[in-house]
PDB file of C-alpha atoms and ligand atoms in Angstrom:
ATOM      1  CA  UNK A   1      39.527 -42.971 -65.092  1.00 77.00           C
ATOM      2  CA  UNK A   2      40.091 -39.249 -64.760  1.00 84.00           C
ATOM      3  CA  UNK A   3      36.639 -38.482 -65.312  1.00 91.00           C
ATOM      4  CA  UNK A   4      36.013 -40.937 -62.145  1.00 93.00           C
ATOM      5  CA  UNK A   5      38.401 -38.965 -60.206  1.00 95.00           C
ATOM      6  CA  UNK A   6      36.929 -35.520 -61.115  1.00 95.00           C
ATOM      7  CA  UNK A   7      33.342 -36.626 -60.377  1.00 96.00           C
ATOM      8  CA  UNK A   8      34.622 -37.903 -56.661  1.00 97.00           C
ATOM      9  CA  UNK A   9      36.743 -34.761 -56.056  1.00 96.00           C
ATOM     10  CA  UNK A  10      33.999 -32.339 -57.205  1.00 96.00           C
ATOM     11  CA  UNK A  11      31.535 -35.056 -54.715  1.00 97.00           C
ATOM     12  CA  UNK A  12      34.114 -34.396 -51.958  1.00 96.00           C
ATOM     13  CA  UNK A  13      34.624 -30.733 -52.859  1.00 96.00           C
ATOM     14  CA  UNK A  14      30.724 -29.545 -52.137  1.00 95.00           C
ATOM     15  CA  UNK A  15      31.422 -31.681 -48.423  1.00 95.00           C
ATOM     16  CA  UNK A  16      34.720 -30.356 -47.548  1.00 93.00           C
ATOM     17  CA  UNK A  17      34.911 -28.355 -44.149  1.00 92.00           C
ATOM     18  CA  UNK A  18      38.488 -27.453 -44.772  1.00 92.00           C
ATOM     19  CA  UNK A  19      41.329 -26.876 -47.171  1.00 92.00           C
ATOM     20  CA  UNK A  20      43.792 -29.406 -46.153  1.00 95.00           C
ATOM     21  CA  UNK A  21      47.445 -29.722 -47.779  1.00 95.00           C
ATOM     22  CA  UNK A  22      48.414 -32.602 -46.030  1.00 96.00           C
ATOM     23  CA  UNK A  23      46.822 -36.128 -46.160  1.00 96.00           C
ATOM     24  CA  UNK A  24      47.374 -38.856 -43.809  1.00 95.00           C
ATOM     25  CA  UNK A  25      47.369 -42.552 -44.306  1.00 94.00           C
ATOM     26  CA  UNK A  26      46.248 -44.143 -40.979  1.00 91.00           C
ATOM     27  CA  UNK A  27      47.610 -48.146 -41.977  1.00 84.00           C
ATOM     28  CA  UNK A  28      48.433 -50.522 -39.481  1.00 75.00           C
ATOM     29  CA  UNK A  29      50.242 -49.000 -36.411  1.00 70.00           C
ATOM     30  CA  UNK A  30      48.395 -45.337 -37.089  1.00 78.00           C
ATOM     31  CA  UNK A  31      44.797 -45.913 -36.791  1.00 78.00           C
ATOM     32  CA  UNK A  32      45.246 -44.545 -32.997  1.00 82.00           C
ATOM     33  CA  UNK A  33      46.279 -41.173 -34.347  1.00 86.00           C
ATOM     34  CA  UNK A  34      41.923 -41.307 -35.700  1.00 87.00           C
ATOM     35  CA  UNK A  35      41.459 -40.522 -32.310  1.00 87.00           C
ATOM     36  CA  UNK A  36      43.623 -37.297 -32.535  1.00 89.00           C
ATOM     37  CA  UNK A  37      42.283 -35.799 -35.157  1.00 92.00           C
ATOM     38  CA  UNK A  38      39.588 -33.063 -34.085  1.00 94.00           C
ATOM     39  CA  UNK A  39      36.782 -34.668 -36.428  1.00 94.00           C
ATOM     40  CA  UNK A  40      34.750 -32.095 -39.144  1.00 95.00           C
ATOM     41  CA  UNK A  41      33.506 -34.629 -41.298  1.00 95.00           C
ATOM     42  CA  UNK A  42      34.009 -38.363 -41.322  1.00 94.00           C
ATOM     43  CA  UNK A  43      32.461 -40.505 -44.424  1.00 94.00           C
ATOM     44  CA  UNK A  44      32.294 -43.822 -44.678  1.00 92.00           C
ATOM     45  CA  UNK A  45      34.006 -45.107 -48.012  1.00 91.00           C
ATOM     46  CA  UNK A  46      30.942 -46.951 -49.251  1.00 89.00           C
ATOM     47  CA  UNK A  47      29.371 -43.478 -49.193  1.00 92.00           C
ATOM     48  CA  UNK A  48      31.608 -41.820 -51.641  1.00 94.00           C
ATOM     49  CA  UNK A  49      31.017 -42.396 -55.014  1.00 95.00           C
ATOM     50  CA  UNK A  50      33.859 -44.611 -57.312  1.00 94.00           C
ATOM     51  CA  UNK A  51      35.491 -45.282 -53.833  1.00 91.00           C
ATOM     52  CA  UNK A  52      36.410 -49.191 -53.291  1.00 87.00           C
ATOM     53  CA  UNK A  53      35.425 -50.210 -49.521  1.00 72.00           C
ATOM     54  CA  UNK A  54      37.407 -51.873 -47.195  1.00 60.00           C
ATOM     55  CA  UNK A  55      37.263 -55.107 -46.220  1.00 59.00           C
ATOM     56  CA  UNK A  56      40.298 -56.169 -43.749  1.00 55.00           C
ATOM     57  CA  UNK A  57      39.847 -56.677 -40.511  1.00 54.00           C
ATOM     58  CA  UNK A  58      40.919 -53.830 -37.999  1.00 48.00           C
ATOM     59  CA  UNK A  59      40.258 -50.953 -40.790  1.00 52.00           C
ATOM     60  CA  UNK A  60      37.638 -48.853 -40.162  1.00 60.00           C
ATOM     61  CA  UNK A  61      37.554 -47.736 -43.070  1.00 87.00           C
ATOM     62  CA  UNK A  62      36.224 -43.884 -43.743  1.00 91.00           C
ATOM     63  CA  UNK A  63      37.286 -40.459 -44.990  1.00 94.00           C
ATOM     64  CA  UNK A  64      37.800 -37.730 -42.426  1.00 95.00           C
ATOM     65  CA  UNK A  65      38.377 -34.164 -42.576  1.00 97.00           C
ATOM     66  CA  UNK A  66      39.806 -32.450 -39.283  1.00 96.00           C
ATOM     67  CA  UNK A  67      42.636 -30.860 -37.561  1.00 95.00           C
ATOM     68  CA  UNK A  68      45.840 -32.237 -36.505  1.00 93.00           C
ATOM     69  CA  UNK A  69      48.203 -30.540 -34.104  1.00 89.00           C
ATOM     70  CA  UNK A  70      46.032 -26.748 -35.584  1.00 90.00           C
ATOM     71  CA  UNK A  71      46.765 -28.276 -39.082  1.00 93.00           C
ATOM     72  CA  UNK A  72      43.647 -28.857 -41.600  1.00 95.00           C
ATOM     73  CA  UNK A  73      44.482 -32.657 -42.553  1.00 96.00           C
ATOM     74  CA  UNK A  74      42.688 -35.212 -44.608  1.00 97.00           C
ATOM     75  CA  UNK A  75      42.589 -38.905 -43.464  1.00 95.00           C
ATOM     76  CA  UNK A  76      42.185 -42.489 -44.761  1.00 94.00           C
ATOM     77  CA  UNK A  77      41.301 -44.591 -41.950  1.00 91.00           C
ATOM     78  CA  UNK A  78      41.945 -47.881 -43.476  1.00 88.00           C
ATOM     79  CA  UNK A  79      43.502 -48.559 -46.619  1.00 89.00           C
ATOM     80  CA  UNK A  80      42.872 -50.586 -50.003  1.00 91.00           C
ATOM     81  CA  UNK A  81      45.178 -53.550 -50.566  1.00 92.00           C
ATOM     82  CA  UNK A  82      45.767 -55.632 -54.083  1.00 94.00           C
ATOM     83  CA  UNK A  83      45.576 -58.748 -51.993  1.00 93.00           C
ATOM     84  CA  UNK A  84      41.799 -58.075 -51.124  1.00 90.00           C
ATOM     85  CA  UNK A  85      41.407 -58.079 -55.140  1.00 90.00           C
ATOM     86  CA  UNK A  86      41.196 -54.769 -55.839  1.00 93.00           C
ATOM     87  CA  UNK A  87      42.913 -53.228 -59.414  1.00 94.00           C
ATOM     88  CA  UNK A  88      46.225 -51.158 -58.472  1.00 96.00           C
ATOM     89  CA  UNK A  89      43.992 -48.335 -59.867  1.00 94.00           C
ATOM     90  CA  UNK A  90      41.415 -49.009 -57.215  1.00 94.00           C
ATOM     91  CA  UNK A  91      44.286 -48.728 -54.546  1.00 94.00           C
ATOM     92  CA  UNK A  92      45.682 -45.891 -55.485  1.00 96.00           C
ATOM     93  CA  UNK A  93      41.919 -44.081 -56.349  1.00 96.00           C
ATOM     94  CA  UNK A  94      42.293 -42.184 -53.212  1.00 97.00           C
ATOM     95  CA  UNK A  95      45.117 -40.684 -53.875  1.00 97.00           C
ATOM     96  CA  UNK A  96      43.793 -39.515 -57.167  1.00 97.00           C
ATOM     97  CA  UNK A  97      41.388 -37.376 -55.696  1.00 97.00           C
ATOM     98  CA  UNK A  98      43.405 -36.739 -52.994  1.00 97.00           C
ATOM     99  CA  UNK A  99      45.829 -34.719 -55.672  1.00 97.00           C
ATOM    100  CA  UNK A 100      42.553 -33.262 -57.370  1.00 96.00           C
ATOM    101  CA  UNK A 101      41.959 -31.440 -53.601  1.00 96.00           C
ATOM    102  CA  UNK A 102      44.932 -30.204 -53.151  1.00 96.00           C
ATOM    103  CA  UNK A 103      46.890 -32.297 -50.936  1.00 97.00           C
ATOM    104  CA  UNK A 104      50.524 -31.925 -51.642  1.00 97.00           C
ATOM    105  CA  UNK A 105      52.328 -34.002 -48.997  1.00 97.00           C
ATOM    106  CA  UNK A 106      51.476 -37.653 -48.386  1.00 97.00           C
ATOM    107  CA  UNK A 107      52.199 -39.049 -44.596  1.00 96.00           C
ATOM    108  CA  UNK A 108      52.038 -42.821 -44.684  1.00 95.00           C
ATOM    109  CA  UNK A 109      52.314 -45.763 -42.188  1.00 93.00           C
ATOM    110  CA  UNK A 110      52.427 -49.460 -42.569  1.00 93.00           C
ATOM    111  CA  UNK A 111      53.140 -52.780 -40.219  1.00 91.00           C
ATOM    112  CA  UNK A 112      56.134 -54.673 -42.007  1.00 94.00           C
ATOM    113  CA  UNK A 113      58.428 -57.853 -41.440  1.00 93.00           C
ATOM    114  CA  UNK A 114      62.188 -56.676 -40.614  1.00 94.00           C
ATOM    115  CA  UNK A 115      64.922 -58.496 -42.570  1.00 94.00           C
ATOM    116  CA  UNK A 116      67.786 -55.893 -41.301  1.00 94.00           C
ATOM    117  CA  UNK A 117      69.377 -57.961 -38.345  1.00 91.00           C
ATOM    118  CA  UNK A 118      69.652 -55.356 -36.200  1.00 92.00           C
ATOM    119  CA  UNK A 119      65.965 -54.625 -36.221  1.00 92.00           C
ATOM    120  CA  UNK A 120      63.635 -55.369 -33.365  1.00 89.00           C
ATOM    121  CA  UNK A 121      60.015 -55.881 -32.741  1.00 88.00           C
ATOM    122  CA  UNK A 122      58.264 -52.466 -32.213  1.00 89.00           C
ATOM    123  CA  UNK A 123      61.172 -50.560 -33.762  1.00 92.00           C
ATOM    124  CA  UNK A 124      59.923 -47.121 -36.245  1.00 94.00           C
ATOM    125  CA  UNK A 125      61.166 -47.353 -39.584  1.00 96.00           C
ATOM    126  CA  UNK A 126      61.318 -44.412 -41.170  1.00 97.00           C
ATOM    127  CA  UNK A 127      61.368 -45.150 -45.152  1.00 98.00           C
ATOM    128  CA  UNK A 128      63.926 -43.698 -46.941  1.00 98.00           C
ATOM    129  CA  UNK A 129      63.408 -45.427 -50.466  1.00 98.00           C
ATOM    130  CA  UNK A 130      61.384 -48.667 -51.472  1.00 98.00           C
ATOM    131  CA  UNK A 131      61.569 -51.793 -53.724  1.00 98.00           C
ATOM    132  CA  UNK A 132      58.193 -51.982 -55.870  1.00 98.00           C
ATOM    133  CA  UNK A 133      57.841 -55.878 -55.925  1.00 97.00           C
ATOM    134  CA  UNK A 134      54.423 -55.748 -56.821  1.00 97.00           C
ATOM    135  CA  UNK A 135      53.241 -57.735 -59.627  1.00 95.00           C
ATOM    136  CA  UNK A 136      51.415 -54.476 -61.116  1.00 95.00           C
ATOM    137  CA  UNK A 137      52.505 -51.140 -61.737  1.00 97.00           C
ATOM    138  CA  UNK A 138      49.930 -48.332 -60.451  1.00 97.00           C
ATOM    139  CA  UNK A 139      51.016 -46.532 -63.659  1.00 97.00           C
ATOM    140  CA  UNK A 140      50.298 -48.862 -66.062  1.00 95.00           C
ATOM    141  CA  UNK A 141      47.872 -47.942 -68.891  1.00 93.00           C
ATOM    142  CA  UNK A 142      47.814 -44.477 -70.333  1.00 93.00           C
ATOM    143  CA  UNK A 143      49.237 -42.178 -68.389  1.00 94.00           C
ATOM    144  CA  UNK A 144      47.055 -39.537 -66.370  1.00 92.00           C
ATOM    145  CA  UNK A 145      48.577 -36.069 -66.941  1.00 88.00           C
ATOM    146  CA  UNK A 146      49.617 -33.327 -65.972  1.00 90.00           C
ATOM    147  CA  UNK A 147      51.969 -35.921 -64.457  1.00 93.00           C
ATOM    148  CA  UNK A 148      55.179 -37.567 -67.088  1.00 95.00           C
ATOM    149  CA  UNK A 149      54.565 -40.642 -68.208  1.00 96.00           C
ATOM    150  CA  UNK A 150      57.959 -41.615 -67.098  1.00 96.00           C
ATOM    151  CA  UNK A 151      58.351 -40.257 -63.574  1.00 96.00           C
ATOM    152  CA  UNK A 152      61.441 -39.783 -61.887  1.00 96.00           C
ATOM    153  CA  UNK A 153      61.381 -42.036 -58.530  1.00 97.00           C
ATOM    154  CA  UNK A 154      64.917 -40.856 -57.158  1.00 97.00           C
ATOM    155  CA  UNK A 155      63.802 -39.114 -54.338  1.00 97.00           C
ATOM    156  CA  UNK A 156      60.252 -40.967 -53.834  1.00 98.00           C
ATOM    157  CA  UNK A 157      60.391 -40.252 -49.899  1.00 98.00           C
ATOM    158  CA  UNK A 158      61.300 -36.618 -49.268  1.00 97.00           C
ATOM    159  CA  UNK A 159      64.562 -36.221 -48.106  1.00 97.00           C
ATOM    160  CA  UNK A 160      63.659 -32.968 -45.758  1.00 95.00           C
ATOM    161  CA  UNK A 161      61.114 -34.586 -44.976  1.00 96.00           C
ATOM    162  CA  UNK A 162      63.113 -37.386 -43.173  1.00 97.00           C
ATOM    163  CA  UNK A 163      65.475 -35.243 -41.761  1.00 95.00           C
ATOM    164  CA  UNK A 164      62.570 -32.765 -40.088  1.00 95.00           C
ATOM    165  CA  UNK A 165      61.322 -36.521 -38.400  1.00 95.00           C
ATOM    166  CA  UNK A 166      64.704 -37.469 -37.765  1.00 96.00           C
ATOM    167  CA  UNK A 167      65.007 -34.171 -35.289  1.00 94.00           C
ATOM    168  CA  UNK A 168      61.709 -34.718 -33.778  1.00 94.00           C
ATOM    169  CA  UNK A 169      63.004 -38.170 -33.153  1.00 94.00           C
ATOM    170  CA  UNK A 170      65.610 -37.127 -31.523  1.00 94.00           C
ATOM    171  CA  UNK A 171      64.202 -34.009 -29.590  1.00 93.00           C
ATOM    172  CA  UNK A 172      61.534 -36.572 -28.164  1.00 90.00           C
ATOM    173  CA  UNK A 173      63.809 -39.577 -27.234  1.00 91.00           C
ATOM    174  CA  UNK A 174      62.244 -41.785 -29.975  1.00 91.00           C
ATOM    175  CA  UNK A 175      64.058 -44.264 -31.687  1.00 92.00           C
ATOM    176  CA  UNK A 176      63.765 -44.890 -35.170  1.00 96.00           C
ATOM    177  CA  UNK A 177      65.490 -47.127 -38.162  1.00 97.00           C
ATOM    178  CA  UNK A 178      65.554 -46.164 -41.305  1.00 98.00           C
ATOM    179  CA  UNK A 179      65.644 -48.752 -43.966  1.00 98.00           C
ATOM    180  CA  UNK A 180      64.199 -49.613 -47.568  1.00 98.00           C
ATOM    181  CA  UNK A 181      60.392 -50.849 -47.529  1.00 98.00           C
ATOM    182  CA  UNK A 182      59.566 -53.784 -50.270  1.00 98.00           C
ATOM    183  CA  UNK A 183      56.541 -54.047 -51.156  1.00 98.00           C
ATOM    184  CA  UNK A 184      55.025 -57.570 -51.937  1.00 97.00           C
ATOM    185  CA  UNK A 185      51.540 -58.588 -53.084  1.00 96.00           C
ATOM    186  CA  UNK A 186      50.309 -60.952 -50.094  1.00 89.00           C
ATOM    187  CA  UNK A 187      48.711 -62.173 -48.901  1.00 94.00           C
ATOM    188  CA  UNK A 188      51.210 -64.626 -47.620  1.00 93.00           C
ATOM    189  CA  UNK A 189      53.788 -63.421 -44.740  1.00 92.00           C
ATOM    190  CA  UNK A 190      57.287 -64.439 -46.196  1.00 93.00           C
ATOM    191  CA  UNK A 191      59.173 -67.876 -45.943  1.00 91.00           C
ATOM    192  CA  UNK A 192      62.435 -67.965 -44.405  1.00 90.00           C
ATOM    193  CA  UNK A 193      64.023 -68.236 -47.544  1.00 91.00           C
ATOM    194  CA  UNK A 194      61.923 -65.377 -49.319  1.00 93.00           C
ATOM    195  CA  UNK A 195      62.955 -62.738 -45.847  1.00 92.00           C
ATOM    196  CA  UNK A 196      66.842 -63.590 -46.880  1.00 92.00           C
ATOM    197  CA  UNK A 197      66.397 -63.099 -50.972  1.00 94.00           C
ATOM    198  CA  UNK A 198      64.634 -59.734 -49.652  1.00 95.00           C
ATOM    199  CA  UNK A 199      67.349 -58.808 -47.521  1.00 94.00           C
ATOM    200  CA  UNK A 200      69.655 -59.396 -50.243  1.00 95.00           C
ATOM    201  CA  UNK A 201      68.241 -57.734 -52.469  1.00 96.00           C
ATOM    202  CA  UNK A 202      68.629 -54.341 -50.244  1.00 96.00           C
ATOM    203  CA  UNK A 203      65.414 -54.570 -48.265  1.00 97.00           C
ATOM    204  CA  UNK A 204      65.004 -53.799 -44.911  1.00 97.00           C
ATOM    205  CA  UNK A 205      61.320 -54.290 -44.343  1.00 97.00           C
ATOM    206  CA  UNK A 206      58.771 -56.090 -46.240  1.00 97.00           C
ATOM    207  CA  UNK A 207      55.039 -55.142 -46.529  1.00 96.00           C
ATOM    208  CA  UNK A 208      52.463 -55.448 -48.524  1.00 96.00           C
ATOM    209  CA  UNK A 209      50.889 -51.764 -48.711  1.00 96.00           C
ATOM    210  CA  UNK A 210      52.672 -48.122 -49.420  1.00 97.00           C
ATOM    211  CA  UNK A 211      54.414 -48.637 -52.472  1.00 98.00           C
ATOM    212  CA  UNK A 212      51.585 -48.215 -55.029  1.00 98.00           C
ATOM    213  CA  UNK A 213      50.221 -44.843 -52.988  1.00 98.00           C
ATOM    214  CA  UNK A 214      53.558 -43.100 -53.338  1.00 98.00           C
ATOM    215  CA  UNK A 215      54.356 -43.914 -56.705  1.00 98.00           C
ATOM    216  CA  UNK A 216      50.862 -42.336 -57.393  1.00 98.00           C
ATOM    217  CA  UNK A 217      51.719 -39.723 -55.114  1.00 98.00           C
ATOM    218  CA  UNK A 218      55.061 -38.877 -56.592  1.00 98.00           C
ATOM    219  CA  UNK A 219      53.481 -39.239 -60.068  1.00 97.00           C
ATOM    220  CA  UNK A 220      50.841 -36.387 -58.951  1.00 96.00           C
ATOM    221  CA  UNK A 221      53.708 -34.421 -57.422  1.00 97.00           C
ATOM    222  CA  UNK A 222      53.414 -34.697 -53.773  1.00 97.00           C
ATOM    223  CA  UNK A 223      56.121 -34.870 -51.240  1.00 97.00           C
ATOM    224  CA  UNK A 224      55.666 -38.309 -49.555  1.00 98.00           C
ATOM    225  CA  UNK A 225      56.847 -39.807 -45.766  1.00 97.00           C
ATOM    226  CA  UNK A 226      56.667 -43.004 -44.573  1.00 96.00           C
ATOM    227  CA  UNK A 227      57.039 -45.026 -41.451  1.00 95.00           C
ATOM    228  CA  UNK A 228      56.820 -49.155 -41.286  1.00 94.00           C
ATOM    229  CA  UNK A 229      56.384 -50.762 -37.575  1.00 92.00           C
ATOM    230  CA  UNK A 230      58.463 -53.339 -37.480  1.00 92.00           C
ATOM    231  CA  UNK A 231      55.713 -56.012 -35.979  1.00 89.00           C
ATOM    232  CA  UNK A 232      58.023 -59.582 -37.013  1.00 87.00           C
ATOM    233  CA  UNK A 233      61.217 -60.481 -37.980  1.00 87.00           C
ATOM    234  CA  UNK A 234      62.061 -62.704 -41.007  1.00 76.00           C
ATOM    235  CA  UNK A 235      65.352 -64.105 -42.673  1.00 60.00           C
ATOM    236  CA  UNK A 236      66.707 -64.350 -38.869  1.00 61.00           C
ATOM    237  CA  UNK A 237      68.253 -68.130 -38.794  1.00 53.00           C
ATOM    238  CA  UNK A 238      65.278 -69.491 -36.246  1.00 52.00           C
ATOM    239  CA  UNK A 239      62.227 -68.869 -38.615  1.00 57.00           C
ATOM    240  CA  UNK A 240      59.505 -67.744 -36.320  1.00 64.00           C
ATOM    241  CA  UNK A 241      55.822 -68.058 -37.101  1.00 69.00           C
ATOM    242  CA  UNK A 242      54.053 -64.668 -37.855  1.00 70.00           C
ATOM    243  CA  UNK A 243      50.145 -64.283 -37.590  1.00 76.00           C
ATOM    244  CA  UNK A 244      48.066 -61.428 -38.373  1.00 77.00           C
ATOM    245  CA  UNK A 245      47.361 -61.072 -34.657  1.00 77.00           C
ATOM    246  CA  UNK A 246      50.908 -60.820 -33.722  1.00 76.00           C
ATOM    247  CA  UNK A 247      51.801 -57.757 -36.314  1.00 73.00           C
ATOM    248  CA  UNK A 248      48.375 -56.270 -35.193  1.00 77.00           C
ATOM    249  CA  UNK A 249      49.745 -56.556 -31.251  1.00 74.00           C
ATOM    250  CA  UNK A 250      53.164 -54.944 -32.265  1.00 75.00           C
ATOM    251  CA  UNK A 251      52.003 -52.360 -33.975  1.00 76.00           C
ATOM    252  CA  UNK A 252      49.529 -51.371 -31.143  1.00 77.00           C
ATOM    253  CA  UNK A 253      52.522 -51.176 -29.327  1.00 78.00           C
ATOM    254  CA  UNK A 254      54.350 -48.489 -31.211  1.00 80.00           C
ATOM    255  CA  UNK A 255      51.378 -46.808 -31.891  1.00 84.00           C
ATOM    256  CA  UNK A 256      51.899 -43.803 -29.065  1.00 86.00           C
ATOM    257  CA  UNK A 257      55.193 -43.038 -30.506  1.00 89.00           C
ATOM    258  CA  UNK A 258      54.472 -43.130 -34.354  1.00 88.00           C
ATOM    259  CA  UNK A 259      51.265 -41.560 -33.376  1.00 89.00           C
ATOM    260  CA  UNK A 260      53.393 -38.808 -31.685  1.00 89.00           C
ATOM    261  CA  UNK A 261      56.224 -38.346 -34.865  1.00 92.00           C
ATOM    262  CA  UNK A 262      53.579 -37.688 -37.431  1.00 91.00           C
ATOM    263  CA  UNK A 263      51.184 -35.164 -34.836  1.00 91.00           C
ATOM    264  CA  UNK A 264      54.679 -33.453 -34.680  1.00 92.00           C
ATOM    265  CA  UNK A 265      55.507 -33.842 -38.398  1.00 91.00           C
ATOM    266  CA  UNK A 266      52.286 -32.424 -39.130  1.00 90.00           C
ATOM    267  CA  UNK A 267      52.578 -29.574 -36.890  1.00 86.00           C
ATOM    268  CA  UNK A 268      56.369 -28.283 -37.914  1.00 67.00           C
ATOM    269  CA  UNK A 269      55.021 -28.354 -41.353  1.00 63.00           C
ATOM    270  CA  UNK A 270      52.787 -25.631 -40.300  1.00 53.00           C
ATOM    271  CA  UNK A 271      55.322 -23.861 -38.815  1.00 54.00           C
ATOM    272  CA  UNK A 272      57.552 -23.373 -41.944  1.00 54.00           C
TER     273      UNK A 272
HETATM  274  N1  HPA B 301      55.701 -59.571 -44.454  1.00 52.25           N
HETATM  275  C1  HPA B 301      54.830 -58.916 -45.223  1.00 52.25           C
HETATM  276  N2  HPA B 301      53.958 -58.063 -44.736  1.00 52.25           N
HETATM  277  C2  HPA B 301      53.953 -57.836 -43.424  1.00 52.25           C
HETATM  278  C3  HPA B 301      54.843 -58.482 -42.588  1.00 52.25           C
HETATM  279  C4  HPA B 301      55.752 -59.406 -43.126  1.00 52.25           C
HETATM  280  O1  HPA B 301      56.563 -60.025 -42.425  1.00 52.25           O
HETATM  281  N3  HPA B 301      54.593 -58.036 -41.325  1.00 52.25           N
HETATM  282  C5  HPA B 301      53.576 -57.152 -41.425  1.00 52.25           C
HETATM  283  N4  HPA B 301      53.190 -57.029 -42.695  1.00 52.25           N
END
């Protein structure tokens, strides 16, 4: 496995047109903020060697090395989820190499269902801790140093880190929740009775992505922030139908505002 990630870094390495610190998951209710990147270098996935490709629809799907807001930034445009089949060490490959180059803060977005009652449709959520309901642990197998092999997840999204968006929320007049993402496998949107059990068990958003990145993430060391649109809303007591085109229409949506927190995120980072 490590050897894998080596070989893709070095691959990467002998490409890269920058030195970025910060890497930016572009998931469902990002991919807009592609088009604010200033492009270096974009490759396709299936171009990179050990790399899974993507296969959902609405994911582009390629690497891409640019500047956000004057800040050198890597970016996955599109995302690999354990629903389309792929090993939790296939998901979380990217991050992998992503700690191998350098990267030491993780920006990461996501559509998920709402079970907090006071949600609404198109609401920001910014993440301030998650439930790993996933039916397989990114860490499982022998552990890939120089990380522990029991790593501490009490502060898996960064606490400054949410406060620095919580001012630029609030110096820009955009709302935001915060709330605790669970993460489920798919690919099956919840029943009514699964939304409430999640809701009672603490969540306020459920999703199928993000979980098994950070937990990599944190495991390699890297300060992590995450936002969820909130594209449906489950456990409410009229269960309404959720489709894939639905979230995908929400999350368009929000995407000027979320696309606007992280460009600013990313830019007050630089100004440290
Ligand atoms: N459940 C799980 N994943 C999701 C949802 C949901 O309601 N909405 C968007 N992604």
């Amino acid at each position: 496995m490590y050897e894998k990630i080596r070989e893709t870094a070095d691959w990467l390495r002998k490409r890269m047109p920058n030195s970025p610190k910060t890497a930016v998951v572009l998931g469902t209710g990002l991919g807009h903020l592609a088009e604010h990147i200033e492009k270096l270098l974009c490759i396709p996935y299936r171009e990179i060697p050990n790399f899974p490709v993507s296969t959902v629809e609405g994911h582009a799907g390629q690497l891409i090395f640019g500047r956000l807001a004057g800040t050198d930034i890597m970016a996955m445009e599109g995302r690999f989820h354990f629903y389309e089949g792929y090993t939790m060490q296939q998901v979380t490959f990217p991050v992998r190499v992503m700690n191998e180059l350098g990267i030491t803060t993780l920006f990461v977005s996501n559509a998920a269902g709402g079970t907090n009652p006071a949600f609404r449709i198109g609401d920001i959520m910014i993440i301030t801790d998650h439930i790993n309901f996933m039916p397989e642990h990114p860490l499982h197998g022998p552990n890939i140093p120089p990380g522990p092999r029991f790593p501490d997840m009490s502060e898996a999204y960064s606490k400054q880190l949410i406060a620095r968006a919580d001012n630029i929320a609030a110096a820009k007049g955009i709302k935001v929740q915060h709330g605790v993402y669970l993460a489920t496998q798919g690919p099956t949107f919840e029943t009514p009775a699964e939304y409430k059990m999640f809701a009672r068990l603490g969540a306020d958003a459920v999703g199928m992505s993000t979980v098994p990145e950070v937990i990599v993430a944190r495991h390699c060391g890297m300060d992590c922030f995450g936002v969820s649109v909130i594209t449906d809303l489950g456990g409410m007591d009229v269960p309404e139908k959720v489709t894939h085109e639905e979230v995908q229409r929400a999350a368009e949506a929000a995407q000027p505002n979320m696309a606007m927190l992280i460009e600013e995120m990313v830019k007050n980072k630089m100004e440290e």
